[in-house]
Amino acid sequence: SVAAAHAAGAAADLLHWGIVRGNEPRMDINAVRAYLILGARRKAVYSYPNREWGYGALDLYGVFETLKMS
């Protein structure tokens, strides 16, 4: 599905930010997964994780906003 390509691109962007740009040189796939979950967009009417939306909708901008706050 197209969602897999979007998730792979988001993961590549995070790895580039972390490793290539030196923001988190020891970043691994577990950190990428955690960042994507933290930055996911969620609707208040659902509880997460759930079968329909998982942890929420992919929001790479939300990931970087979360990183900026910490």
mmCIF file of the N, C-alpha and C atoms, coordinates in Angstrom:
data_MODEL
# 
_entry.id   MODEL 
# 
loop_
_atom_site.group_PDB 
_atom_site.id 
_atom_site.type_symbol 
_atom_site.label_atom_id 
_atom_site.label_alt_id 
_atom_site.label_comp_id 
_atom_site.label_asym_id 
_atom_site.label_entity_id 
_atom_site.label_seq_id 
_atom_site.pdbx_PDB_ins_code 
_atom_site.Cartn_x 
_atom_site.Cartn_y 
_atom_site.Cartn_z 
_atom_site.occupancy 
_atom_site.B_iso_or_equiv 
_atom_site.pdbx_formal_charge 
_atom_site.auth_seq_id 
_atom_site.auth_comp_id 
_atom_site.auth_asym_id 
_atom_site.auth_atom_id 
_atom_site.pdbx_PDB_model_num 
ATOM 1   N N  . SER A 1 1  ? 0.833   -1.183 0.000  1.00 0.00 ? 1  SER A N  1 
ATOM 2   C CA . SER A 1 1  ? 0.000   0.000  0.000  1.00 0.00 ? 1  SER A CA 1 
ATOM 3   C C  . SER A 1 1  ? 0.872   1.239  0.000  1.00 0.00 ? 1  SER A C  1 
ATOM 4   N N  . VAL A 1 2  ? 0.287   2.344  -0.302 1.00 0.00 ? 2  VAL A N  1 
ATOM 5   C CA . VAL A 1 2  ? 1.010   3.611  -0.339 1.00 0.00 ? 2  VAL A CA 1 
ATOM 6   C C  . VAL A 1 2  ? 1.449   4.026  1.059  1.00 0.00 ? 2  VAL A C  1 
ATOM 7   N N  . ALA A 1 3  ? 0.716   3.606  2.089  1.00 0.00 ? 3  ALA A N  1 
ATOM 8   C CA . ALA A 1 3  ? 1.067   3.970  3.461  1.00 0.00 ? 3  ALA A CA 1 
ATOM 9   C C  . ALA A 1 3  ? 2.461   3.476  3.838  1.00 0.00 ? 3  ALA A C  1 
ATOM 10  N N  . ALA A 1 4  ? 2.849   2.317  3.344  1.00 0.00 ? 4  ALA A N  1 
ATOM 11  C CA . ALA A 1 4  ? 4.178   1.788  3.648  1.00 0.00 ? 4  ALA A CA 1 
ATOM 12  C C  . ALA A 1 4  ? 5.267   2.684  3.070  1.00 0.00 ? 4  ALA A C  1 
ATOM 13  N N  . ALA A 1 5  ? 5.040   3.193  1.879  1.00 0.00 ? 5  ALA A N  1 
ATOM 14  C CA . ALA A 1 5  ? 6.019   4.101  1.263  1.00 0.00 ? 5  ALA A CA 1 
ATOM 15  C C  . ALA A 1 5  ? 6.123   5.411  2.042  1.00 0.00 ? 5  ALA A C  1 
ATOM 16  N N  . HIS A 1 6  ? 5.003   5.917  2.502  1.00 0.00 ? 6  HIS A N  1 
ATOM 17  C CA . HIS A 1 6  ? 5.021   7.151  3.299  1.00 0.00 ? 6  HIS A CA 1 
ATOM 18  C C  . HIS A 1 6  ? 5.759   6.937  4.622  1.00 0.00 ? 6  HIS A C  1 
ATOM 19  N N  . ALA A 1 7  ? 5.494   5.825  5.274  1.00 0.00 ? 7  ALA A N  1 
ATOM 20  C CA . ALA A 1 7  ? 6.160   5.523  6.548  1.00 0.00 ? 7  ALA A CA 1 
ATOM 21  C C  . ALA A 1 7  ? 7.659   5.343  6.340  1.00 0.00 ? 7  ALA A C  1 
ATOM 22  N N  . ALA A 1 8  ? 8.057   4.693  5.249  1.00 0.00 ? 8  ALA A N  1 
ATOM 23  C CA . ALA A 1 8  ? 9.482   4.504  4.960  1.00 0.00 ? 8  ALA A CA 1 
ATOM 24  C C  . ALA A 1 8  ? 10.168  5.843  4.700  1.00 0.00 ? 8  ALA A C  1 
ATOM 25  N N  . GLY A 1 9  ? 9.500   6.725  3.986  1.00 0.00 ? 9  GLY A N  1 
ATOM 26  C CA . GLY A 1 9  ? 10.058  8.053  3.733  1.00 0.00 ? 9  GLY A CA 1 
ATOM 27  C C  . GLY A 1 9  ? 10.192  8.862  5.008  1.00 0.00 ? 9  GLY A C  1 
ATOM 28  N N  . ALA A 1 10 ? 9.189   8.772  5.886  1.00 0.00 ? 10 ALA A N  1 
ATOM 29  C CA . ALA A 1 10 ? 9.249   9.481  7.165  1.00 0.00 ? 10 ALA A CA 1 
ATOM 30  C C  . ALA A 1 10 ? 10.392  8.932  8.014  1.00 0.00 ? 10 ALA A C  1 
ATOM 31  N N  . ALA A 1 11 ? 10.563  7.623  8.024  1.00 0.00 ? 11 ALA A N  1 
ATOM 32  C CA . ALA A 1 11 ? 11.659  7.008  8.779  1.00 0.00 ? 11 ALA A CA 1 
ATOM 33  C C  . ALA A 1 11 ? 13.005  7.457  8.223  1.00 0.00 ? 11 ALA A C  1 
ATOM 34  N N  . ALA A 1 12 ? 13.121  7.521  6.904  1.00 0.00 ? 12 ALA A N  1 
ATOM 35  C CA . ALA A 1 12 ? 14.371  7.980  6.280  1.00 0.00 ? 12 ALA A CA 1 
ATOM 36  C C  . ALA A 1 12 ? 14.659  9.431  6.651  1.00 0.00 ? 12 ALA A C  1 
ATOM 37  N N  . ASP A 1 13 ? 13.638  10.278 6.653  1.00 0.00 ? 13 ASP A N  1 
ATOM 38  C CA . ASP A 1 13 ? 13.822  11.680 7.054  1.00 0.00 ? 13 ASP A CA 1 
ATOM 39  C C  . ASP A 1 13 ? 14.297  11.782 8.501  1.00 0.00 ? 13 ASP A C  1 
ATOM 40  N N  . LEU A 1 14 ? 13.706  10.988 9.381  1.00 0.00 ? 14 LEU A N  1 
ATOM 41  C CA . LEU A 1 14 ? 14.119  11.008 10.783 1.00 0.00 ? 14 LEU A CA 1 
ATOM 42  C C  . LEU A 1 14 ? 15.554  10.521 10.945 1.00 0.00 ? 14 LEU A C  1 
ATOM 43  N N  . LEU A 1 15 ? 15.910  9.452  10.248 1.00 0.00 ? 15 LEU A N  1 
ATOM 44  C CA . LEU A 1 15 ? 17.275  8.945  10.326 1.00 0.00 ? 15 LEU A CA 1 
ATOM 45  C C  . LEU A 1 15 ? 18.272  9.969  9.775  1.00 0.00 ? 15 LEU A C  1 
ATOM 46  N N  . HIS A 1 16 ? 17.911  10.658 8.729  1.00 0.00 ? 16 HIS A N  1 
ATOM 47  C CA . HIS A 1 16 ? 18.763  11.712 8.183  1.00 0.00 ? 16 HIS A CA 1 
ATOM 48  C C  . HIS A 1 16 ? 18.953  12.827 9.199  1.00 0.00 ? 16 HIS A C  1 
ATOM 49  N N  . TRP A 1 17 ? 17.853  13.256 9.814  1.00 0.00 ? 17 TRP A N  1 
ATOM 50  C CA . TRP A 1 17 ? 17.919  14.301 10.837 1.00 0.00 ? 17 TRP A CA 1 
ATOM 51  C C  . TRP A 1 17 ? 18.793  13.856 12.005 1.00 0.00 ? 17 TRP A C  1 
ATOM 52  N N  . GLY A 1 18 ? 18.618  12.619 12.440 1.00 0.00 ? 18 GLY A N  1 
ATOM 53  C CA . GLY A 1 18 ? 19.330  12.138 13.616 1.00 0.00 ? 18 GLY A CA 1 
ATOM 54  C C  . GLY A 1 18 ? 20.789  11.813 13.361 1.00 0.00 ? 18 GLY A C  1 
ATOM 55  N N  . ILE A 1 19 ? 21.062  11.016 12.335 1.00 0.00 ? 19 ILE A N  1 
ATOM 56  C CA . ILE A 1 19 ? 22.416  10.513 12.120 1.00 0.00 ? 19 ILE A CA 1 
ATOM 57  C C  . ILE A 1 19 ? 23.242  11.440 11.233 1.00 0.00 ? 19 ILE A C  1 
ATOM 58  N N  . VAL A 1 20 ? 22.737  11.764 10.060 1.00 0.00 ? 20 VAL A N  1 
ATOM 59  C CA . VAL A 1 20 ? 23.511  12.557 9.102  1.00 0.00 ? 20 VAL A CA 1 
ATOM 60  C C  . VAL A 1 20 ? 23.730  13.977 9.620  1.00 0.00 ? 20 VAL A C  1 
ATOM 61  N N  . ARG A 1 21 ? 22.687  14.580 10.173 1.00 0.00 ? 21 ARG A N  1 
ATOM 62  C CA . ARG A 1 21 ? 22.833  15.947 10.687 1.00 0.00 ? 21 ARG A CA 1 
ATOM 63  C C  . ARG A 1 21 ? 23.382  16.000 12.105 1.00 0.00 ? 21 ARG A C  1 
ATOM 64  N N  . GLY A 1 22 ? 23.560  14.847 12.725 1.00 0.00 ? 22 GLY A N  1 
ATOM 65  C CA . GLY A 1 22 ? 24.206  14.780 14.028 1.00 0.00 ? 22 GLY A CA 1 
ATOM 66  C C  . GLY A 1 22 ? 23.345  15.148 15.219 1.00 0.00 ? 22 GLY A C  1 
ATOM 67  N N  . ASN A 1 23 ? 22.030  15.181 15.065 1.00 0.00 ? 23 ASN A N  1 
ATOM 68  C CA . ASN A 1 23 ? 21.158  15.520 16.183 1.00 0.00 ? 23 ASN A CA 1 
ATOM 69  C C  . ASN A 1 23 ? 21.006  14.369 17.179 1.00 0.00 ? 23 ASN A C  1 
ATOM 70  N N  . GLU A 1 24 ? 21.086  13.143 16.684 1.00 0.00 ? 24 GLU A N  1 
ATOM 71  C CA . GLU A 1 24 ? 21.046  11.957 17.539 1.00 0.00 ? 24 GLU A CA 1 
ATOM 72  C C  . GLU A 1 24 ? 21.844  10.854 16.832 1.00 0.00 ? 24 GLU A C  1 
ATOM 73  N N  . PRO A 1 25 ? 23.165  10.910 16.956 1.00 0.00 ? 25 PRO A N  1 
ATOM 74  C CA . PRO A 1 25 ? 24.030  10.015 16.177 1.00 0.00 ? 25 PRO A CA 1 
ATOM 75  C C  . PRO A 1 25 ? 23.797  8.524  16.417 1.00 0.00 ? 25 PRO A C  1 
ATOM 76  N N  . ARG A 1 26 ? 23.272  8.145  17.557 1.00 0.00 ? 26 ARG A N  1 
ATOM 77  C CA . ARG A 1 26 ? 23.049  6.723  17.845 1.00 0.00 ? 26 ARG A CA 1 
ATOM 78  C C  . ARG A 1 26 ? 21.595  6.307  17.607 1.00 0.00 ? 26 ARG A C  1 
ATOM 79  N N  . MET A 1 27 ? 20.880  7.074  16.817 1.00 0.00 ? 27 MET A N  1 
ATOM 80  C CA . MET A 1 27 ? 19.480  6.764  16.537 1.00 0.00 ? 27 MET A CA 1 
ATOM 81  C C  . MET A 1 27 ? 19.371  5.396  15.871 1.00 0.00 ? 27 MET A C  1 
ATOM 82  N N  . ASP A 1 28 ? 18.386  4.619  16.310 1.00 0.00 ? 28 ASP A N  1 
ATOM 83  C CA . ASP A 1 28 ? 18.124  3.323  15.699 1.00 0.00 ? 28 ASP A CA 1 
ATOM 84  C C  . ASP A 1 28 ? 16.641  3.223  15.367 1.00 0.00 ? 28 ASP A C  1 
ATOM 85  N N  . ILE A 1 29 ? 16.229  2.089  14.844 1.00 0.00 ? 29 ILE A N  1 
ATOM 86  C CA . ILE A 1 29 ? 14.851  1.930  14.401 1.00 0.00 ? 29 ILE A CA 1 
ATOM 87  C C  . ILE A 1 29 ? 13.864  2.018  15.556 1.00 0.00 ? 29 ILE A C  1 
ATOM 88  N N  . ASN A 1 30 ? 14.288  1.623  16.760 1.00 0.00 ? 30 ASN A N  1 
ATOM 89  C CA . ASN A 1 30 ? 13.403  1.742  17.920 1.00 0.00 ? 30 ASN A CA 1 
ATOM 90  C C  . ASN A 1 30 ? 13.121  3.202  18.255 1.00 0.00 ? 30 ASN A C  1 
ATOM 91  N N  . ALA A 1 31 ? 14.129  4.055  18.123 1.00 0.00 ? 31 ALA A N  1 
ATOM 92  C CA . ALA A 1 31 ? 13.933  5.489  18.355 1.00 0.00 ? 31 ALA A CA 1 
ATOM 93  C C  . ALA A 1 31 ? 13.029  6.084  17.277 1.00 0.00 ? 31 ALA A C  1 
ATOM 94  N N  . VAL A 1 32 ? 13.228  5.674  16.035 1.00 0.00 ? 32 VAL A N  1 
ATOM 95  C CA . VAL A 1 32 ? 12.383  6.164  14.935 1.00 0.00 ? 32 VAL A CA 1 
ATOM 96  C C  . VAL A 1 32 ? 10.929  5.788  15.198 1.00 0.00 ? 32 VAL A C  1 
ATOM 97  N N  . ARG A 1 33 ? 10.704  4.551  15.581 1.00 0.00 ? 33 ARG A N  1 
ATOM 98  C CA . ARG A 1 33 ? 9.339   4.083  15.875 1.00 0.00 ? 33 ARG A CA 1 
ATOM 99  C C  . ARG A 1 33 ? 8.723   4.897  17.008 1.00 0.00 ? 33 ARG A C  1 
ATOM 100 N N  . ALA A 1 34 ? 9.483   5.122  18.064 1.00 0.00 ? 34 ALA A N  1 
ATOM 101 C CA . ALA A 1 34 ? 8.980   5.890  19.206 1.00 0.00 ? 34 ALA A CA 1 
ATOM 102 C C  . ALA A 1 34 ? 8.648   7.323  18.799 1.00 0.00 ? 34 ALA A C  1 
ATOM 103 N N  . TYR A 1 35 ? 9.507   7.951  17.995 1.00 0.00 ? 35 TYR A N  1 
ATOM 104 C CA . TYR A 1 35 ? 9.239   9.320  17.547 1.00 0.00 ? 35 TYR A CA 1 
ATOM 105 C C  . TYR A 1 35 ? 7.995   9.384  16.671 1.00 0.00 ? 35 TYR A C  1 
ATOM 106 N N  . LEU A 1 36 ? 7.832   8.406  15.776 1.00 0.00 ? 36 LEU A N  1 
ATOM 107 C CA . LEU A 1 36 ? 6.650   8.408  14.912 1.00 0.00 ? 36 LEU A CA 1 
ATOM 108 C C  . LEU A 1 36 ? 5.371   8.225  15.728 1.00 0.00 ? 36 LEU A C  1 
ATOM 109 N N  . ILE A 1 37 ? 5.424   7.402  16.763 1.00 0.00 ? 37 ILE A N  1 
ATOM 110 C CA . ILE A 1 37 ? 4.255   7.211  17.623 1.00 0.00 ? 37 ILE A CA 1 
ATOM 111 C C  . ILE A 1 37 ? 3.956   8.489  18.401 1.00 0.00 ? 37 ILE A C  1 
ATOM 112 N N  . LEU A 1 38 ? 5.000   9.127  18.948 1.00 0.00 ? 38 LEU A N  1 
ATOM 113 C CA . LEU A 1 38 ? 4.796   10.355 19.721 1.00 0.00 ? 38 LEU A CA 1 
ATOM 114 C C  . LEU A 1 38 ? 4.212   11.485 18.878 1.00 0.00 ? 38 LEU A C  1 
ATOM 115 N N  . GLY A 1 39 ? 4.617   11.558 17.618 1.00 0.00 ? 39 GLY A N  1 
ATOM 116 C CA . GLY A 1 39 ? 4.168   12.648 16.766 1.00 0.00 ? 39 GLY A CA 1 
ATOM 117 C C  . GLY A 1 39 ? 2.889   12.378 16.001 1.00 0.00 ? 39 GLY A C  1 
ATOM 118 N N  . ALA A 1 40 ? 2.322   11.193 16.154 1.00 0.00 ? 40 ALA A N  1 
ATOM 119 C CA . ALA A 1 40 ? 1.118   10.840 15.387 1.00 0.00 ? 40 ALA A CA 1 
ATOM 120 C C  . ALA A 1 40 ? -0.061  11.737 15.744 1.00 0.00 ? 40 ALA A C  1 
ATOM 121 N N  . ARG A 1 41 ? -0.877  12.017 14.738 1.00 0.00 ? 41 ARG A N  1 
ATOM 122 C CA . ARG A 1 41 ? -2.092  12.797 14.939 1.00 0.00 ? 41 ARG A CA 1 
ATOM 123 C C  . ARG A 1 41 ? -3.199  11.867 15.401 1.00 0.00 ? 41 ARG A C  1 
ATOM 124 N N  . ARG A 1 42 ? -3.889  12.267 16.442 1.00 0.00 ? 42 ARG A N  1 
ATOM 125 C CA . ARG A 1 42 ? -4.941  11.411 17.013 1.00 0.00 ? 42 ARG A CA 1 
ATOM 126 C C  . ARG A 1 42 ? -6.252  12.165 17.128 1.00 0.00 ? 42 ARG A C  1 
ATOM 127 N N  . LYS A 1 43 ? -7.348  11.438 16.956 1.00 0.00 ? 43 LYS A N  1 
ATOM 128 C CA . LYS A 1 43 ? -8.679  12.012 17.137 1.00 0.00 ? 43 LYS A CA 1 
ATOM 129 C C  . LYS A 1 43 ? -9.153  11.707 18.552 1.00 0.00 ? 43 LYS A C  1 
ATOM 130 N N  . ALA A 1 44 ? -9.768  12.669 19.177 1.00 0.00 ? 44 ALA A N  1 
ATOM 131 C CA . ALA A 1 44 ? -10.187 12.533 20.574 1.00 0.00 ? 44 ALA A CA 1 
ATOM 132 C C  . ALA A 1 44 ? -11.269 11.467 20.771 1.00 0.00 ? 44 ALA A C  1 
ATOM 133 N N  . VAL A 1 45 ? -11.999 11.116 19.726 1.00 0.00 ? 45 VAL A N  1 
ATOM 134 C CA . VAL A 1 45 ? -13.105 10.164 19.876 1.00 0.00 ? 45 VAL A CA 1 
ATOM 135 C C  . VAL A 1 45 ? -12.643 8.714  19.938 1.00 0.00 ? 45 VAL A C  1 
ATOM 136 N N  . TYR A 1 46 ? -11.372 8.447  19.647 1.00 0.00 ? 46 TYR A N  1 
ATOM 137 C CA . TYR A 1 46 ? -10.849 7.086  19.672 1.00 0.00 ? 46 TYR A CA 1 
ATOM 138 C C  . TYR A 1 46 ? -9.869  6.918  20.828 1.00 0.00 ? 46 TYR A C  1 
ATOM 139 N N  . SER A 1 47 ? -9.712  5.667  21.253 1.00 0.00 ? 47 SER A N  1 
ATOM 140 C CA . SER A 1 47 ? -8.627  5.352  22.182 1.00 0.00 ? 47 SER A CA 1 
ATOM 141 C C  . SER A 1 47 ? -7.519  4.691  21.357 1.00 0.00 ? 47 SER A C  1 
ATOM 142 N N  . TYR A 1 48 ? -6.292  4.936  21.713 1.00 0.00 ? 48 TYR A N  1 
ATOM 143 C CA . TYR A 1 48 ? -5.148  4.456  20.937 1.00 0.00 ? 48 TYR A CA 1 
ATOM 144 C C  . TYR A 1 48 ? -4.243  3.602  21.793 1.00 0.00 ? 48 TYR A C  1 
ATOM 145 N N  . PRO A 1 49 ? -3.587  2.606  21.209 1.00 0.00 ? 49 PRO A N  1 
ATOM 146 C CA . PRO A 1 49 ? -3.707  2.123  19.841 1.00 0.00 ? 49 PRO A CA 1 
ATOM 147 C C  . PRO A 1 49 ? -5.017  1.362  19.632 1.00 0.00 ? 49 PRO A C  1 
ATOM 148 N N  . ASN A 1 50 ? -5.507  1.384  18.398 1.00 0.00 ? 50 ASN A N  1 
ATOM 149 C CA . ASN A 1 50 ? -6.709  0.618  18.068 1.00 0.00 ? 50 ASN A CA 1 
ATOM 150 C C  . ASN A 1 50 ? -6.528  -0.057 16.711 1.00 0.00 ? 50 ASN A C  1 
ATOM 151 N N  . ARG A 1 51 ? -7.465  -0.938 16.374 1.00 0.00 ? 51 ARG A N  1 
ATOM 152 C CA . ARG A 1 51 ? -7.334  -1.736 15.144 1.00 0.00 ? 51 ARG A CA 1 
ATOM 153 C C  . ARG A 1 51 ? -7.477  -0.907 13.880 1.00 0.00 ? 51 ARG A C  1 
ATOM 154 N N  . GLU A 1 52 ? -8.235  0.157  13.930 1.00 0.00 ? 52 GLU A N  1 
ATOM 155 C CA . GLU A 1 52 ? -8.473  0.957  12.728 1.00 0.00 ? 52 GLU A CA 1 
ATOM 156 C C  . GLU A 1 52 ? -7.331  1.931  12.453 1.00 0.00 ? 52 GLU A C  1 
ATOM 157 N N  . TRP A 1 53 ? -6.885  2.671  13.468 1.00 0.00 ? 53 TRP A N  1 
ATOM 158 C CA . TRP A 1 53 ? -5.908  3.739  13.285 1.00 0.00 ? 53 TRP A CA 1 
ATOM 159 C C  . TRP A 1 53 ? -4.539  3.441  13.886 1.00 0.00 ? 53 TRP A C  1 
ATOM 160 N N  . GLY A 1 54 ? -4.375  2.314  14.545 1.00 0.00 ? 54 GLY A N  1 
ATOM 161 C CA . GLY A 1 54 ? -3.080  2.020  15.171 1.00 0.00 ? 54 GLY A CA 1 
ATOM 162 C C  . GLY A 1 54 ? -2.778  3.055  16.244 1.00 0.00 ? 54 GLY A C  1 
ATOM 163 N N  . TYR A 1 55 ? -1.653  3.751  16.101 1.00 0.00 ? 55 TYR A N  1 
ATOM 164 C CA . TYR A 1 55 ? -1.269  4.792  17.051 1.00 0.00 ? 55 TYR A CA 1 
ATOM 165 C C  . TYR A 1 55 ? -1.693  6.179  16.590 1.00 0.00 ? 55 TYR A C  1 
ATOM 166 N N  . GLY A 1 56 ? -2.343  6.276  15.446 1.00 0.00 ? 56 GLY A N  1 
ATOM 167 C CA . GLY A 1 56 ? -2.787  7.554  14.904 1.00 0.00 ? 56 GLY A CA 1 
ATOM 168 C C  . GLY A 1 56 ? -2.282  7.715  13.485 1.00 0.00 ? 56 GLY A C  1 
ATOM 169 N N  . ALA A 1 57 ? -2.574  8.867  12.892 1.00 0.00 ? 57 ALA A N  1 
ATOM 170 C CA . ALA A 1 57 ? -2.162  9.147  11.519 1.00 0.00 ? 57 ALA A CA 1 
ATOM 171 C C  . ALA A 1 57 ? -0.732  9.695  11.505 1.00 0.00 ? 57 ALA A C  1 
ATOM 172 N N  . LEU A 1 58 ? 0.042   9.252  10.553 1.00 0.00 ? 58 LEU A N  1 
ATOM 173 C CA . LEU A 1 58 ? 1.418   9.711  10.412 1.00 0.00 ? 58 LEU A CA 1 
ATOM 174 C C  . LEU A 1 58 ? 1.450   11.225 10.256 1.00 0.00 ? 58 LEU A C  1 
ATOM 175 N N  . ASP A 1 59 ? 2.265   11.882 11.062 1.00 0.00 ? 59 ASP A N  1 
ATOM 176 C CA . ASP A 1 59 ? 2.399   13.336 11.020 1.00 0.00 ? 59 ASP A CA 1 
ATOM 177 C C  . ASP A 1 59 ? 3.858   13.682 11.294 1.00 0.00 ? 59 ASP A C  1 
ATOM 178 N N  . LEU A 1 60 ? 4.670   13.742 10.253 1.00 0.00 ? 60 LEU A N  1 
ATOM 179 C CA . LEU A 1 60 ? 6.091   14.004 10.424 1.00 0.00 ? 60 LEU A CA 1 
ATOM 180 C C  . LEU A 1 60 ? 6.336   15.382 11.007 1.00 0.00 ? 60 LEU A C  1 
ATOM 181 N N  . TYR A 1 61 ? 5.532   16.353 10.610 1.00 0.00 ? 61 TYR A N  1 
ATOM 182 C CA . TYR A 1 61 ? 5.653   17.693 11.197 1.00 0.00 ? 61 TYR A CA 1 
ATOM 183 C C  . TYR A 1 61 ? 5.403   17.622 12.701 1.00 0.00 ? 61 TYR A C  1 
ATOM 184 N N  . GLY A 1 62 ? 4.417   16.834 13.107 1.00 0.00 ? 62 GLY A N  1 
ATOM 185 C CA . GLY A 1 62 ? 4.128   16.651 14.526 1.00 0.00 ? 62 GLY A CA 1 
ATOM 186 C C  . GLY A 1 62 ? 5.294   16.018 15.272 1.00 0.00 ? 62 GLY A C  1 
ATOM 187 N N  . VAL A 1 63 ? 6.018   15.134 14.607 1.00 0.00 ? 63 VAL A N  1 
ATOM 188 C CA . VAL A 1 63 ? 7.206   14.515 15.216 1.00 0.00 ? 63 VAL A CA 1 
ATOM 189 C C  . VAL A 1 63 ? 8.239   15.595 15.529 1.00 0.00 ? 63 VAL A C  1 
ATOM 190 N N  . PHE A 1 64 ? 8.521   16.442 14.544 1.00 0.00 ? 64 PHE A N  1 
ATOM 191 C CA . PHE A 1 64 ? 9.535   17.479 14.757 1.00 0.00 ? 64 PHE A CA 1 
ATOM 192 C C  . PHE A 1 64 ? 9.060   18.544 15.735 1.00 0.00 ? 64 PHE A C  1 
ATOM 193 N N  . GLU A 1 65 ? 7.774   18.812 15.782 1.00 0.00 ? 65 GLU A N  1 
ATOM 194 C CA . GLU A 1 65 ? 7.233   19.727 16.800 1.00 0.00 ? 65 GLU A CA 1 
ATOM 195 C C  . GLU A 1 65 ? 7.432   19.131 18.200 1.00 0.00 ? 65 GLU A C  1 
ATOM 196 N N  . THR A 1 66 ? 7.212   17.833 18.334 1.00 0.00 ? 66 THR A N  1 
ATOM 197 C CA . THR A 1 66 ? 7.420   17.160 19.621 1.00 0.00 ? 66 THR A CA 1 
ATOM 198 C C  . THR A 1 66 ? 8.887   17.207 20.009 1.00 0.00 ? 66 THR A C  1 
ATOM 199 N N  . LEU A 1 67 ? 9.777   16.983 19.045 1.00 0.00 ? 67 LEU A N  1 
ATOM 200 C CA . LEU A 1 67 ? 11.216  17.037 19.315 1.00 0.00 ? 67 LEU A CA 1 
ATOM 201 C C  . LEU A 1 67 ? 11.659  18.441 19.712 1.00 0.00 ? 67 LEU A C  1 
ATOM 202 N N  . LYS A 1 68 ? 11.066  19.444 19.078 1.00 0.00 ? 68 LYS A N  1 
ATOM 203 C CA . LYS A 1 68 ? 11.426  20.831 19.370 1.00 0.00 ? 68 LYS A CA 1 
ATOM 204 C C  . LYS A 1 68 ? 11.062  21.209 20.805 1.00 0.00 ? 68 LYS A C  1 
ATOM 205 N N  . MET A 1 69 ? 9.953   20.642 21.319 1.00 0.00 ? 69 MET A N  1 
ATOM 206 C CA . MET A 1 69 ? 9.505   20.956 22.659 1.00 0.00 ? 69 MET A CA 1 
ATOM 207 C C  . MET A 1 69 ? 10.355  20.289 23.741 1.00 0.00 ? 69 MET A C  1 
ATOM 208 N N  . SER A 1 70 ? 10.995  19.176 23.394 1.00 0.00 ? 70 SER A N  1 
ATOM 209 C CA . SER A 1 70 ? 11.752  18.476 24.439 1.00 0.00 ? 70 SER A CA 1 
ATOM 210 C C  . SER A 1 70 ? 13.176  18.957 24.555 1.00 0.00 ? 70 SER A C  1 
# 
